PDB file of C-alpha atoms in Angstrom:
ATOM      1  CA  MET A  30      20.001   4.801 -19.612  1.00 96.00           C
ATOM      2  CA  ARG A  31      18.932   5.802 -16.059  1.00 98.00           C
ATOM      3  CA  VAL A  32      16.748   2.979 -14.930  1.00 98.00           C
ATOM      4  CA  ILE A  33      14.489   2.423 -12.052  1.00 98.00           C
ATOM      5  CA  PHE A  34      14.296  -1.345 -11.374  1.00 98.00           C
ATOM      6  CA  MET A  35      11.212  -2.789  -9.746  1.00 98.00           C
ATOM      7  CA  GLY A  36      11.219  -6.546  -8.988  1.00 97.00           C
ATOM      8  CA  THR A  37      11.035  -8.888  -6.020  1.00 96.00           C
ATOM      9  CA  PRO A  38      11.509 -12.745  -6.380  1.00 95.00           C
ATOM     10  CA  GLU A  39      14.288 -14.826  -7.632  1.00 95.00           C
ATOM     11  CA  PHE A  40      12.886 -14.426 -11.202  1.00 96.00           C
ATOM     12  CA  SER A  41      13.898 -10.884 -11.252  1.00 97.00           C
ATOM     13  CA  VAL A  42      17.425 -11.104 -10.102  1.00 97.00           C
ATOM     14  CA  LEU A  43      18.878 -12.241 -13.488  1.00 97.00           C
ATOM     15  CA  VAL A  44      17.125  -9.151 -15.028  1.00 98.00           C
ATOM     16  CA  LEU A  45      18.777  -6.813 -12.578  1.00 98.00           C
ATOM     17  CA  ASP A  46      22.159  -8.332 -13.204  1.00 98.00           C
ATOM     18  CA  ALA A  47      21.742  -7.924 -17.060  1.00 98.00           C
ATOM     19  CA  LEU A  48      20.834  -4.316 -16.827  1.00 98.00           C
ATOM     20  CA  ILE A  49      23.881  -3.557 -14.860  1.00 98.00           C
ATOM     21  CA  GLU A  50      26.171  -5.710 -17.266  1.00 97.00           C
ATOM     22  CA  ALA A  51      24.673  -3.741 -20.188  1.00 98.00           C
ATOM     23  CA  GLY A  52      25.890  -0.518 -18.620  1.00 98.00           C
ATOM     24  CA  HIS A  53      22.696   0.980 -17.503  1.00 98.00           C
ATOM     25  CA  GLU A  54      22.497   3.231 -14.460  1.00 98.00           C
ATOM     26  CA  ILE A  55      20.201   2.027 -11.704  1.00 98.00           C
ATOM     27  CA  ALA A  56      18.704   5.026 -10.045  1.00 98.00           C
ATOM     28  CA  ALA A  57      17.035   2.867  -7.418  1.00 98.00           C
ATOM     29  CA  VAL A  58      15.570  -0.603  -6.796  1.00 98.00           C
ATOM     30  CA  PHE A  59      12.092  -1.119  -5.671  1.00 98.00           C
ATOM     31  CA  CYS A  60      10.964  -4.487  -4.114  1.00 97.00           C
ATOM     32  CA  GLN A  61       8.522  -5.841  -1.664  1.00 96.00           C
ATOM     33  CA  PRO A  62       9.363  -5.284   2.096  1.00 95.00           C
ATOM     34  CA  PRO A  63      11.292  -8.002   4.018  1.00 92.00           C
ATOM     35  CA  ARG A  64       8.673 -10.370   5.574  1.00 87.00           C
ATOM     36  CA  PRO A  65       8.954 -13.132   8.388  1.00 84.00           C
ATOM     37  CA  ALA A  66      10.470 -16.378   7.097  1.00 76.00           C
ATOM     38  CA  GLY A  67      12.004 -19.615   8.279  1.00 71.00           C
ATOM     39  CA  ARG A  68      11.699 -21.263  11.723  1.00 72.00           C
ATOM     40  CA  GLY A  69      12.647 -18.128  13.599  1.00 72.00           C
ATOM     41  CA  LYS A  70      10.105 -15.895  11.676  1.00 76.00           C
ATOM     42  CA  LYS A  71      12.673 -13.277  11.357  1.00 82.00           C
ATOM     43  CA  ASP A  72      12.306 -10.663   8.628  1.00 86.00           C
ATOM     44  CA  ARG A  73      13.942 -11.851   5.544  1.00 91.00           C
ATOM     45  CA  PRO A  74      14.759  -9.583   2.525  1.00 95.00           C
ATOM     46  CA  THR A  75      13.497 -10.552  -0.808  1.00 96.00           C
ATOM     47  CA  PRO A  76      15.950 -12.099  -3.456  1.00 97.00           C
ATOM     48  CA  VAL A  77      15.998  -8.706  -5.386  1.00 98.00           C
ATOM     49  CA  HIS A  78      16.636  -6.847  -2.114  1.00 97.00           C
ATOM     50  CA  ALA A  79      19.473  -9.007  -1.112  1.00 97.00           C
ATOM     51  CA  ARG A  80      21.168  -8.811  -4.610  1.00 98.00           C
ATOM     52  CA  ALA A  81      20.761  -5.071  -4.830  1.00 98.00           C
ATOM     53  CA  GLU A  82      22.360  -4.620  -1.436  1.00 97.00           C
ATOM     54  CA  ALA A  83      25.235  -6.822  -2.493  1.00 97.00           C
ATOM     55  CA  LEU A  84      25.683  -4.582  -5.454  1.00 97.00           C
ATOM     56  CA  GLY A  85      25.666  -1.421  -3.354  1.00 97.00           C
ATOM     57  CA  LEU A  86      22.393  -0.121  -4.996  1.00 98.00           C
ATOM     58  CA  THR A  87      19.820   2.087  -3.389  1.00 97.00           C
ATOM     59  CA  VAL A  88      16.801  -0.158  -2.243  1.00 98.00           C
ATOM     60  CA  ARG A  89      13.362   1.031  -1.535  1.00 97.00           C
ATOM     61  CA  HIS A  90      10.464  -1.182  -0.404  1.00 96.00           C
ATOM     62  CA  PRO A  91       7.439   0.990   0.206  1.00 96.00           C
ATOM     63  CA  VAL A  92       4.289  -0.879   1.349  1.00 94.00           C
ATOM     64  CA  SER A  93       2.270   1.106  -1.133  1.00 95.00           C
ATOM     65  CA  LEU A  94       2.935   3.781  -3.990  1.00 96.00           C
ATOM     66  CA  LYS A  95      -0.368   5.493  -3.629  1.00 95.00           C
ATOM     67  CA  SER A  96       0.544   8.513  -1.412  1.00 96.00           C
ATOM     68  CA  ALA A  97       1.620  11.777  -2.996  1.00 97.00           C
ATOM     69  CA  GLU A  98       4.877  11.512  -0.949  1.00 97.00           C
ATOM     70  CA  GLU A  99       5.887   8.230  -2.462  1.00 97.00           C
ATOM     71  CA  GLN A 100       5.045   9.342  -5.884  1.00 97.00           C
ATOM     72  CA  ALA A 101       7.025  12.511  -5.429  1.00 97.00           C
ATOM     73  CA  ARG A 102       9.933  10.485  -4.239  1.00 97.00           C
ATOM     74  CA  PHE A 103       9.711   8.296  -7.297  1.00 98.00           C
ATOM     75  CA  ALA A 104       9.474  11.075  -9.704  1.00 98.00           C
ATOM     76  CA  ALA A 105      12.469  12.736  -8.169  1.00 98.00           C
ATOM     77  CA  LEU A 106      14.640   9.927  -9.242  1.00 98.00           C
ATOM     78  CA  ASN A 107      14.363  11.481 -12.797  1.00 98.00           C
ATOM     79  CA  ALA A 108      14.595   8.176 -14.567  1.00 98.00           C
ATOM     80  CA  ASP A 109      14.391   7.558 -18.222  1.00 98.00           C
ATOM     81  CA  VAL A 110      12.574   4.301 -17.858  1.00 98.00           C
ATOM     82  CA  ALA A 111      11.310   1.916 -15.250  1.00 98.00           C
ATOM     83  CA  VAL A 112      11.882  -1.791 -15.790  1.00 98.00           C
ATOM     84  CA  VAL A 113       9.212  -3.838 -13.869  1.00 98.00           C
ATOM     85  CA  VAL A 114       9.316  -7.618 -13.472  1.00 98.00           C
ATOM     86  CA  ALA A 115       7.337  -9.513 -10.882  1.00 96.00           C
ATOM     87  CA  TYR A 116       7.269  -6.510  -8.456  1.00 96.00           C
ATOM     88  CA  GLY A 117       4.109  -7.245  -6.735  1.00 91.00           C
ATOM     89  CA  LEU A 118       2.350  -3.823  -6.411  1.00 92.00           C
ATOM     90  CA  ILE A 119      -0.040  -2.024  -8.790  1.00 90.00           C
ATOM     91  CA  LEU A 120       1.643   1.117 -10.205  1.00 96.00           C
ATOM     92  CA  PRO A 121      -0.530   4.204 -10.055  1.00 96.00           C
ATOM     93  CA  GLN A 122      -0.837   6.395 -13.049  1.00 96.00           C
ATOM     94  CA  ALA A 123       1.491   9.056 -11.515  1.00 97.00           C
ATOM     95  CA  VAL A 124       4.130   6.470 -11.153  1.00 97.00           C
ATOM     96  CA  LEU A 125       3.575   5.034 -14.655  1.00 97.00           C
ATOM     97  CA  ASP A 126       3.984   8.498 -16.009  1.00 97.00           C
ATOM     98  CA  ALA A 127       7.033   9.625 -14.146  1.00 98.00           C
ATOM     99  CA  PRO A 128       9.909   8.150 -16.284  1.00 98.00           C
ATOM    100  CA  SER A 129      10.449  10.102 -19.478  1.00 97.00           C
ATOM    101  CA  LYS A 130      10.149   6.801 -21.555  1.00 97.00           C
ATOM    102  CA  GLY A 131       7.550   5.157 -19.346  1.00 96.00           C
ATOM    103  CA  CYS A 132       7.435   1.791 -17.605  1.00 98.00           C
ATOM    104  CA  LEU A 133       8.352  -1.386 -19.297  1.00 98.00           C
ATOM    105  CA  ASN A 134       7.036  -4.829 -17.991  1.00 98.00           C
ATOM    106  CA  ILE A 135       8.731  -8.162 -18.527  1.00 98.00           C
ATOM    107  CA  HIS A 136       5.769 -10.709 -18.541  1.00 98.00           C
ATOM    108  CA  ALA A 137       6.193 -14.445 -18.587  1.00 98.00           C
ATOM    109  CA  SER A 138       3.623 -15.284 -21.157  1.00 98.00           C
ATOM    110  CA  LEU A 139       2.676 -14.735 -24.791  1.00 98.00           C
ATOM    111  CA  LEU A 140       0.169 -11.925 -24.179  1.00 98.00           C
ATOM    112  CA  PRO A 141      -2.946 -11.637 -24.276  1.00 98.00           C
ATOM    113  CA  ARG A 142      -2.724 -15.243 -23.067  1.00 98.00           C
ATOM    114  CA  TRP A 143      -2.167 -15.558 -19.289  1.00 98.00           C
ATOM    115  CA  ARG A 144      -2.282 -12.010 -17.933  1.00 97.00           C
ATOM    116  CA  GLY A 145      -2.091 -11.875 -14.247  1.00 95.00           C
ATOM    117  CA  ALA A 146      -0.160 -13.391 -11.414  1.00 92.00           C
ATOM    118  CA  ALA A 147       0.804 -17.199 -12.296  1.00 96.00           C
ATOM    119  CA  PRO A 148       1.407 -17.398 -15.985  1.00 98.00           C
ATOM    120  CA  ILE A 149       4.154 -20.026 -15.887  1.00 98.00           C
ATOM    121  CA  HIS A 150       2.082 -22.356 -13.716  1.00 98.00           C
ATOM    122  CA  ARG A 151      -1.096 -21.767 -15.649  1.00 98.00           C
ATOM    123  CA  ALA A 152       0.564 -22.381 -19.012  1.00 98.00           C
ATOM    124  CA  ILE A 153       1.869 -25.906 -18.004  1.00 98.00           C
ATOM    125  CA  MET A 154      -1.433 -26.680 -16.201  1.00 98.00           C
ATOM    126  CA  ALA A 155      -3.410 -25.946 -19.240  1.00 98.00           C
ATOM    127  CA  GLY A 156      -1.182 -27.990 -21.544  1.00 97.00           C
ATOM    128  CA  ASP A 157       0.037 -25.095 -23.625  1.00 98.00           C
ATOM    129  CA  ALA A 158       2.615 -26.189 -26.314  1.00 98.00           C
ATOM    130  CA  GLN A 159       4.635 -22.803 -25.955  1.00 98.00           C
ATOM    131  CA  THR A 160       5.021 -19.843 -23.795  1.00 98.00           C
ATOM    132  CA  GLY A 161       7.511 -16.951 -23.794  1.00 98.00           C
ATOM    133  CA  ILE A 162       8.375 -13.467 -22.763  1.00 98.00           C
ATOM    134  CA  CYS A 163       6.712 -10.238 -23.737  1.00 98.00           C
ATOM    135  CA  ILE A 164       8.261  -6.792 -23.178  1.00 98.00           C
ATOM    136  CA  MET A 165       5.087  -4.560 -22.592  1.00 98.00           C
ATOM    137  CA  GLN A 166       4.589  -0.762 -22.291  1.00 97.00           C
ATOM    138  CA  MET A 167       2.647  -0.520 -18.992  1.00 97.00           C
ATOM    139  CA  GLU A 168      -0.606   1.149 -18.571  1.00 94.00           C
ATOM    140  CA  ALA A 169      -3.400   1.184 -15.915  1.00 90.00           C
ATOM    141  CA  GLY A 170      -4.935  -2.105 -16.987  1.00 88.00           C
ATOM    142  CA  LEU A 171      -3.732  -5.586 -15.665  1.00 90.00           C
ATOM    143  CA  ASP A 172      -1.106  -6.560 -18.336  1.00 95.00           C
ATOM    144  CA  THR A 173      -3.180  -4.901 -20.959  1.00 96.00           C
ATOM    145  CA  GLY A 174      -0.409  -2.613 -22.581  1.00 97.00           C
ATOM    146  CA  PRO A 175       0.900  -2.779 -26.002  1.00 98.00           C
ATOM    147  CA  VAL A 176       3.850  -5.179 -26.788  1.00 98.00           C
ATOM    148  CA  LEU A 177       7.204  -3.906 -27.823  1.00 98.00           C
ATOM    149  CA  MET A 178       9.013  -7.313 -28.200  1.00 98.00           C
ATOM    150  CA  ARG A 179       8.076 -11.023 -27.773  1.00 98.00           C
ATOM    151  CA  LYS A 180       9.944 -14.256 -27.961  1.00 98.00           C
ATOM    152  CA  SER A 181       8.392 -17.756 -27.643  1.00 98.00           C
ATOM    153  CA  ILE A 182       9.898 -21.039 -26.377  1.00 98.00           C
ATOM    154  CA  PRO A 183       8.374 -24.565 -26.305  1.00 98.00           C
ATOM    155  CA  ILE A 184       7.059 -26.200 -23.180  1.00 98.00           C
ATOM    156  CA  GLY A 185       8.466 -29.713 -23.084  1.00 96.00           C
ATOM    157  CA  ALA A 186       6.482 -32.840 -22.039  1.00 95.00           C
ATOM    158  CA  GLU A 187       8.444 -33.151 -18.762  1.00 97.00           C
ATOM    159  CA  ASP A 188       8.903 -29.324 -17.906  1.00 98.00           C
ATOM    160  CA  THR A 189       8.045 -28.171 -14.386  1.00 98.00           C
ATOM    161  CA  THR A 190       7.333 -24.592 -13.393  1.00 98.00           C
ATOM    162  CA  GLY A 191      10.585 -24.325 -11.665  1.00 97.00           C
ATOM    163  CA  GLU A 192      12.506 -25.317 -14.930  1.00 97.00           C
ATOM    164  CA  LEU A 193      10.431 -23.133 -17.155  1.00 98.00           C
ATOM    165  CA  HIS A 194      10.868 -20.360 -14.618  1.00 97.00           C
ATOM    166  CA  ASP A 195      14.568 -20.419 -14.978  1.00 97.00           C
ATOM    167  CA  ARG A 196      14.493 -20.457 -18.741  1.00 98.00           C
ATOM    168  CA  LEU A 197      12.045 -17.599 -18.920  1.00 98.00           C
ATOM    169  CA  SER A 198      13.938 -15.416 -16.470  1.00 97.00           C
ATOM    170  CA  ALA A 199      17.118 -15.765 -18.536  1.00 97.00           C
ATOM    171  CA  LEU A 200      15.180 -14.924 -21.710  1.00 98.00           C
ATOM    172  CA  GLY A 201      13.573 -11.913 -20.069  1.00 98.00           C
ATOM    173  CA  ALA A 202      17.095 -10.635 -19.204  1.00 98.00           C
ATOM    174  CA  THR A 203      18.112 -10.942 -22.640  1.00 98.00           C
ATOM    175  CA  LEU A 204      15.067  -9.507 -24.274  1.00 98.00           C
ATOM    176  CA  ILE A 205      14.807  -6.312 -22.067  1.00 98.00           C
ATOM    177  CA  THR A 206      18.485  -5.290 -22.754  1.00 98.00           C
ATOM    178  CA  LYS A 207      17.581  -5.611 -26.501  1.00 98.00           C
ATOM    179  CA  ALA A 208      14.461  -3.586 -26.035  1.00 98.00           C
ATOM    180  CA  LEU A 209      16.244  -0.845 -24.198  1.00 98.00           C
ATOM    181  CA  ASP A 210      18.972  -0.520 -26.879  1.00 97.00           C
ATOM    182  CA  ALA A 211      16.275  -0.227 -29.599  1.00 97.00           C
ATOM    183  CA  LEU A 212      13.588   1.603 -27.606  1.00 96.00           C
ATOM    184  CA  THR A 213      13.406   4.543 -29.941  1.00 93.00           C
ATOM    185  CA  THR A 214      12.855   2.294 -32.973  1.00 96.00           C
ATOM    186  CA  LEU A 215      10.308  -0.158 -31.596  1.00 96.00           C
ATOM    187  CA  THR A 216       6.623   0.105 -32.595  1.00 95.00           C
ATOM    188  CA  PRO A 217       4.132  -0.650 -29.903  1.00 96.00           C
ATOM    189  CA  THR A 218       1.747  -3.510 -31.021  1.00 97.00           C
ATOM    190  CA  PRO A 219      -1.686  -3.450 -29.233  1.00 97.00           C
ATOM    191  CA  GLN A 220      -2.640  -6.811 -27.785  1.00 97.00           C
ATOM    192  CA  ALA A 221      -5.323  -8.849 -29.629  1.00 95.00           C
ATOM    193  CA  GLU A 222      -8.809  -8.663 -28.174  1.00 91.00           C
ATOM    194  CA  ASP A 223      -9.197 -12.407 -28.852  1.00 94.00           C
ATOM    195  CA  GLY A 224      -7.534 -14.941 -26.746  1.00 95.00           C
ATOM    196  CA  VAL A 225      -7.364 -13.078 -23.512  1.00 97.00           C
ATOM    197  CA  THR A 226      -6.963 -15.406 -20.466  1.00 97.00           C
ATOM    198  CA  TYR A 227      -6.123 -14.727 -16.870  1.00 97.00           C
ATOM    199  CA  ALA A 228      -3.541 -16.563 -14.739  1.00 97.00           C
ATOM    200  CA  ASN A 229      -5.153 -16.374 -11.300  1.00 95.00           C
ATOM    201  CA  LYS A 230      -2.997 -16.958  -8.158  1.00 94.00           C
ATOM    202  CA  ILE A 231      -2.493 -20.644  -7.322  1.00 96.00           C
ATOM    203  CA  ASP A 232      -4.714 -21.770  -4.650  1.00 94.00           C
ATOM    204  CA  LYS A 233      -3.573 -24.507  -2.287  1.00 89.00           C
ATOM    205  CA  SER A 234      -6.915 -26.284  -2.886  1.00 91.00           C
ATOM    206  CA  GLU A 235      -5.617 -26.993  -6.381  1.00 96.00           C
ATOM    207  CA  ALA A 236      -2.830 -29.122  -5.054  1.00 97.00           C
ATOM    208  CA  ALA A 237      -4.639 -32.289  -4.000  1.00 97.00           C
ATOM    209  CA  ILE A 238      -4.288 -35.100  -6.584  1.00 98.00           C
ATOM    210  CA  ASP A 239      -7.477 -36.811  -7.680  1.00 97.00           C
ATOM    211  CA  TRP A 240      -6.261 -40.063  -9.170  1.00 98.00           C
ATOM    212  CA  THR A 241      -9.427 -40.663 -11.158  1.00 97.00           C
ATOM    213  CA  ARG A 242      -8.447 -37.989 -13.679  1.00 98.00           C
ATOM    214  CA  PRO A 243      -6.625 -38.752 -16.880  1.00 98.00           C
ATOM    215  CA  ALA A 244      -2.834 -39.173 -16.632  1.00 98.00           C
ATOM    216  CA  GLU A 245      -2.228 -36.264 -18.828  1.00 98.00           C
ATOM    217  CA  ASP A 246      -4.129 -33.859 -16.573  1.00 98.00           C
ATOM    218  CA  ILE A 247      -2.473 -35.105 -13.473  1.00 98.00           C
ATOM    219  CA  SER A 248       1.000 -34.832 -15.097  1.00 98.00           C
ATOM    220  CA  ARG A 249       0.232 -31.208 -15.997  1.00 98.00           C
ATOM    221  CA  GLN A 250      -0.955 -30.557 -12.297  1.00 98.00           C
ATOM    222  CA  ILE A 251       2.117 -32.220 -10.887  1.00 98.00           C
ATOM    223  CA  ARG A 252       4.554 -30.338 -13.190  1.00 98.00           C
ATOM    224  CA  GLY A 253       2.601 -26.996 -12.876  1.00 98.00           C
ATOM    225  CA  LEU A 254       2.703 -26.937  -9.269  1.00 98.00           C
ATOM    226  CA  SER A 255       6.341 -27.907  -8.894  1.00 98.00           C
ATOM    227  CA  PRO A 256       8.241 -26.876  -6.948  1.00 97.00           C
ATOM    228  CA  PHE A 257       5.601 -24.730  -5.203  1.00 94.00           C
ATOM    229  CA  PRO A 258       3.075 -25.443  -3.669  1.00 95.00           C
ATOM    230  CA  GLY A 259       3.581 -28.985  -4.810  1.00 97.00           C
ATOM    231  CA  ALA A 260       0.855 -31.379  -5.825  1.00 98.00           C
ATOM    232  CA  TRP A 261       0.342 -33.877  -3.026  1.00 98.00           C
ATOM    233  CA  THR A 262      -1.332 -37.153  -2.310  1.00 98.00           C
ATOM    234  CA  MET A 263      -1.559 -39.414   0.798  1.00 97.00           C
ATOM    235  CA  PHE A 264       0.295 -42.683   1.232  1.00 96.00           C
ATOM    236  CA  GLY A 265      -0.917 -44.417   4.354  1.00 93.00           C
ATOM    237  CA  ASN A 266      -1.149 -41.622   6.951  1.00 93.00           C
ATOM    238  CA  GLU A 267       1.694 -39.505   5.281  1.00 96.00           C
ATOM    239  CA  ARG A 268       1.201 -36.699   2.994  1.00 96.00           C
ATOM    240  CA  ILE A 269       3.829 -36.698   0.229  1.00 98.00           C
ATOM    241  CA  LYS A 270       4.451 -34.195  -2.596  1.00 98.00           C
ATOM    242  CA  LEU A 271       4.871 -35.367  -6.242  1.00 98.00           C
ATOM    243  CA  LEU A 272       7.138 -32.817  -8.044  1.00 98.00           C
ATOM    244  CA  GLY A 273       7.927 -34.483 -11.369  1.00 98.00           C
ATOM    245  CA  ALA A 274       6.080 -36.900 -13.723  1.00 98.00           C
ATOM    246  CA  ARG A 275       6.024 -38.420 -17.144  1.00 97.00           C
ATOM    247  CA  GLN A 276       3.277 -40.469 -18.823  1.00 96.00           C
ATOM    248  CA  ALA A 277       3.781 -44.284 -18.708  1.00 97.00           C
ATOM    249  CA  ASP A 278       1.967 -47.262 -20.066  1.00 96.00           C
ATOM    250  CA  GLY A 279      -0.244 -49.272 -17.843  1.00 95.00           C
ATOM    251  CA  ALA A 280      -3.624 -49.316 -16.445  1.00 95.00           C
ATOM    252  CA  GLY A 281      -5.191 -50.180 -13.073  1.00 96.00           C
ATOM    253  CA  VAL A 282      -7.224 -48.811 -10.145  1.00 97.00           C
ATOM    254  CA  PRO A 283      -6.757 -45.200  -9.796  1.00 97.00           C
ATOM    255  CA  GLY A 284      -3.902 -44.363  -7.386  1.00 97.00           C
ATOM    256  CA  GLU A 285      -2.472 -47.932  -7.565  1.00 97.00           C
ATOM    257  CA  ALA A 286       1.251 -48.590  -7.965  1.00 98.00           C
ATOM    258  CA  LEU A 287       1.771 -50.748 -11.056  1.00 98.00           C
ATOM    259  CA  ASP A 288       5.340 -51.749 -10.211  1.00 97.00           C
ATOM    260  CA  ASP A 289       8.136 -50.889  -7.568  1.00 97.00           C
ATOM    261  CA  ALA A 290       9.448 -47.970  -9.548  1.00 97.00           C
ATOM    262  CA  PHE A 291       6.738 -45.357  -8.867  1.00 98.00           C
ATOM    263  CA  THR A 292       4.339 -45.990 -11.803  1.00 98.00           C
ATOM    264  CA  LEU A 293       0.853 -45.051 -10.667  1.00 98.00           C
ATOM    265  CA  ALA A 294      -2.495 -45.748 -12.324  1.00 98.00           C
ATOM    266  CA  CYS A 295      -4.738 -42.866 -13.111  1.00 98.00           C
ATOM    267  CA  GLY A 296      -8.344 -42.693 -14.271  1.00 97.00           C
ATOM    268  CA  THR A 297      -7.011 -43.392 -17.853  1.00 98.00           C
ATOM    269  CA  GLY A 298      -3.363 -44.109 -18.412  1.00 97.00           C
ATOM    270  CA  ALA A 299      -0.590 -44.038 -15.938  1.00 98.00           C
ATOM    271  CA  LEU A 300       2.164 -41.829 -14.677  1.00 98.00           C
ATOM    272  CA  ARG A 301       5.798 -42.536 -13.732  1.00 98.00           C
ATOM    273  CA  ILE A 302       6.859 -40.241 -10.842  1.00 98.00           C
ATOM    274  CA  THR A 303      10.294 -38.863 -11.294  1.00 98.00           C
ATOM    275  CA  ARG A 304      10.628 -36.543  -8.264  1.00 98.00           C
ATOM    276  CA  ALA A 305       9.079 -36.472  -4.844  1.00 98.00           C
ATOM    277  CA  GLN A 306       9.251 -35.083  -1.376  1.00 98.00           C
ATOM    278  CA  ARG A 307       8.259 -36.337   2.145  1.00 97.00           C
ATOM    279  CA  ALA A 308       7.084 -33.850   4.786  1.00 92.00           C
ATOM    280  CA  GLY A 309       9.926 -32.080   6.491  1.00 91.00           C
ATOM    281  CA  LYS A 310      12.527 -33.468   4.163  1.00 94.00           C
ATOM    282  CA  GLY A 311      14.064 -32.099   0.871  1.00 96.00           C
ATOM    283  CA  ALA A 312      12.857 -33.141  -2.689  1.00 97.00           C
ATOM    284  CA  GLN A 313      14.544 -36.249  -4.113  1.00 98.00           C
ATOM    285  CA  ASP A 314      14.683 -37.928  -7.364  1.00 98.00           C
ATOM    286  CA  ALA A 315      12.351 -41.119  -7.517  1.00 97.00           C
ATOM    287  CA  GLU A 316      15.032 -43.645  -6.985  1.00 97.00           C
ATOM    288  CA  THR A 317      16.424 -42.039  -3.840  1.00 97.00           C
ATOM    289  CA  PHE A 318      12.926 -41.354  -2.534  1.00 98.00           C
ATOM    290  CA  LEU A 319      11.905 -45.074  -2.965  1.00 97.00           C
ATOM    291  CA  ARG A 320      14.947 -46.084  -0.842  1.00 96.00           C
ATOM    292  CA  GLY A 321      13.412 -44.261   2.129  1.00 96.00           C
ATOM    293  CA  MET A 322       9.876 -44.923   1.417  1.00 96.00           C
ATOM    294  CA  ALA A 323       9.198 -48.163  -0.543  1.00 96.00           C
ATOM    295  CA  ILE A 324       6.054 -47.873  -2.585  1.00 97.00           C
ATOM    296  CA  ARG A 325       5.381 -51.403  -3.714  1.00 97.00           C
ATOM    297  CA  ARG A 326       3.342 -52.782  -6.602  1.00 97.00           C
ATOM    298  CA  GLY A 327      -0.285 -52.973  -5.317  1.00 96.00           C
ATOM    299  CA  SER A 328       0.178 -50.212  -2.884  1.00 96.00           C
ATOM    300  CA  LYS A 329      -2.559 -47.594  -3.017  1.00 96.00           C
ATOM    301  CA  LEU A 330      -2.109 -43.769  -2.906  1.00 97.00           C
ATOM    302  CA  GLY A 331      -4.705 -41.158  -2.344  1.00 93.00           C
ATOM    303  CA  ALA A 332      -6.438 -42.748   0.646  1.00 63.00           C
ATOM    304  CA  SER A 333      -6.839 -40.364   3.579  1.00 53.00           C
TER     305      SER A 333
END
């Protein structure tokens, strides 16, 4: 098929590669424009932009698709279908209608649960037992279209957003190629009206850890916000990010270290921290982290 690919972050790159490997013709790749990044604040292309250029594909990064000129340029590509995954712009109706077989979205949740911007984070933070990928026919509403294919996977007790992100990206790549192969035979299934939830963007205010909360809740917060933006707490005058955790035995004053191995008391229960990061340094496993910042039994985290 002649495909317009629309995606921006790392999550989308595997999908682009899978479409090419499956033999589809990529008419053009749409992604978000380069933006300032790094210490020099130089414009940096998005992961999809960089990959598409490396593959010699035509790349477009309009700031908006609302103008008649942009919509005409899109329609002139004469695509059979558009594949959209974490693109970052709302598609106007004229764009949705342009490909002869419509626009398909790869969404990282089991719709109608977790429509919106941060479905992977929210699934972990809510304590969901499973998540998955839906291949959805796009319409004007926010992730409201009928589903053509879905596949679920379990969420493990220690899974982070980063780990789940990688598994779902690979699953999305597999599922979209199957969907395109069977597109003429698939029956769109309208989403259920019950069970709709919205995955709002992550706000940095959600990242501060309140050690008076139950261990299970804090574990979900740490894992759901890992690697970005990273749940944080104070140790002395230094802010540290906690990026991995598992529930552990023990009890004590909330935020108190129960041993020398990064076991911390919560409002109820305790957590063993498995991965952490100091300001200005890279993320480290707990053993390596503690060699550079000893957190001894009886130490208190969370004080400002």
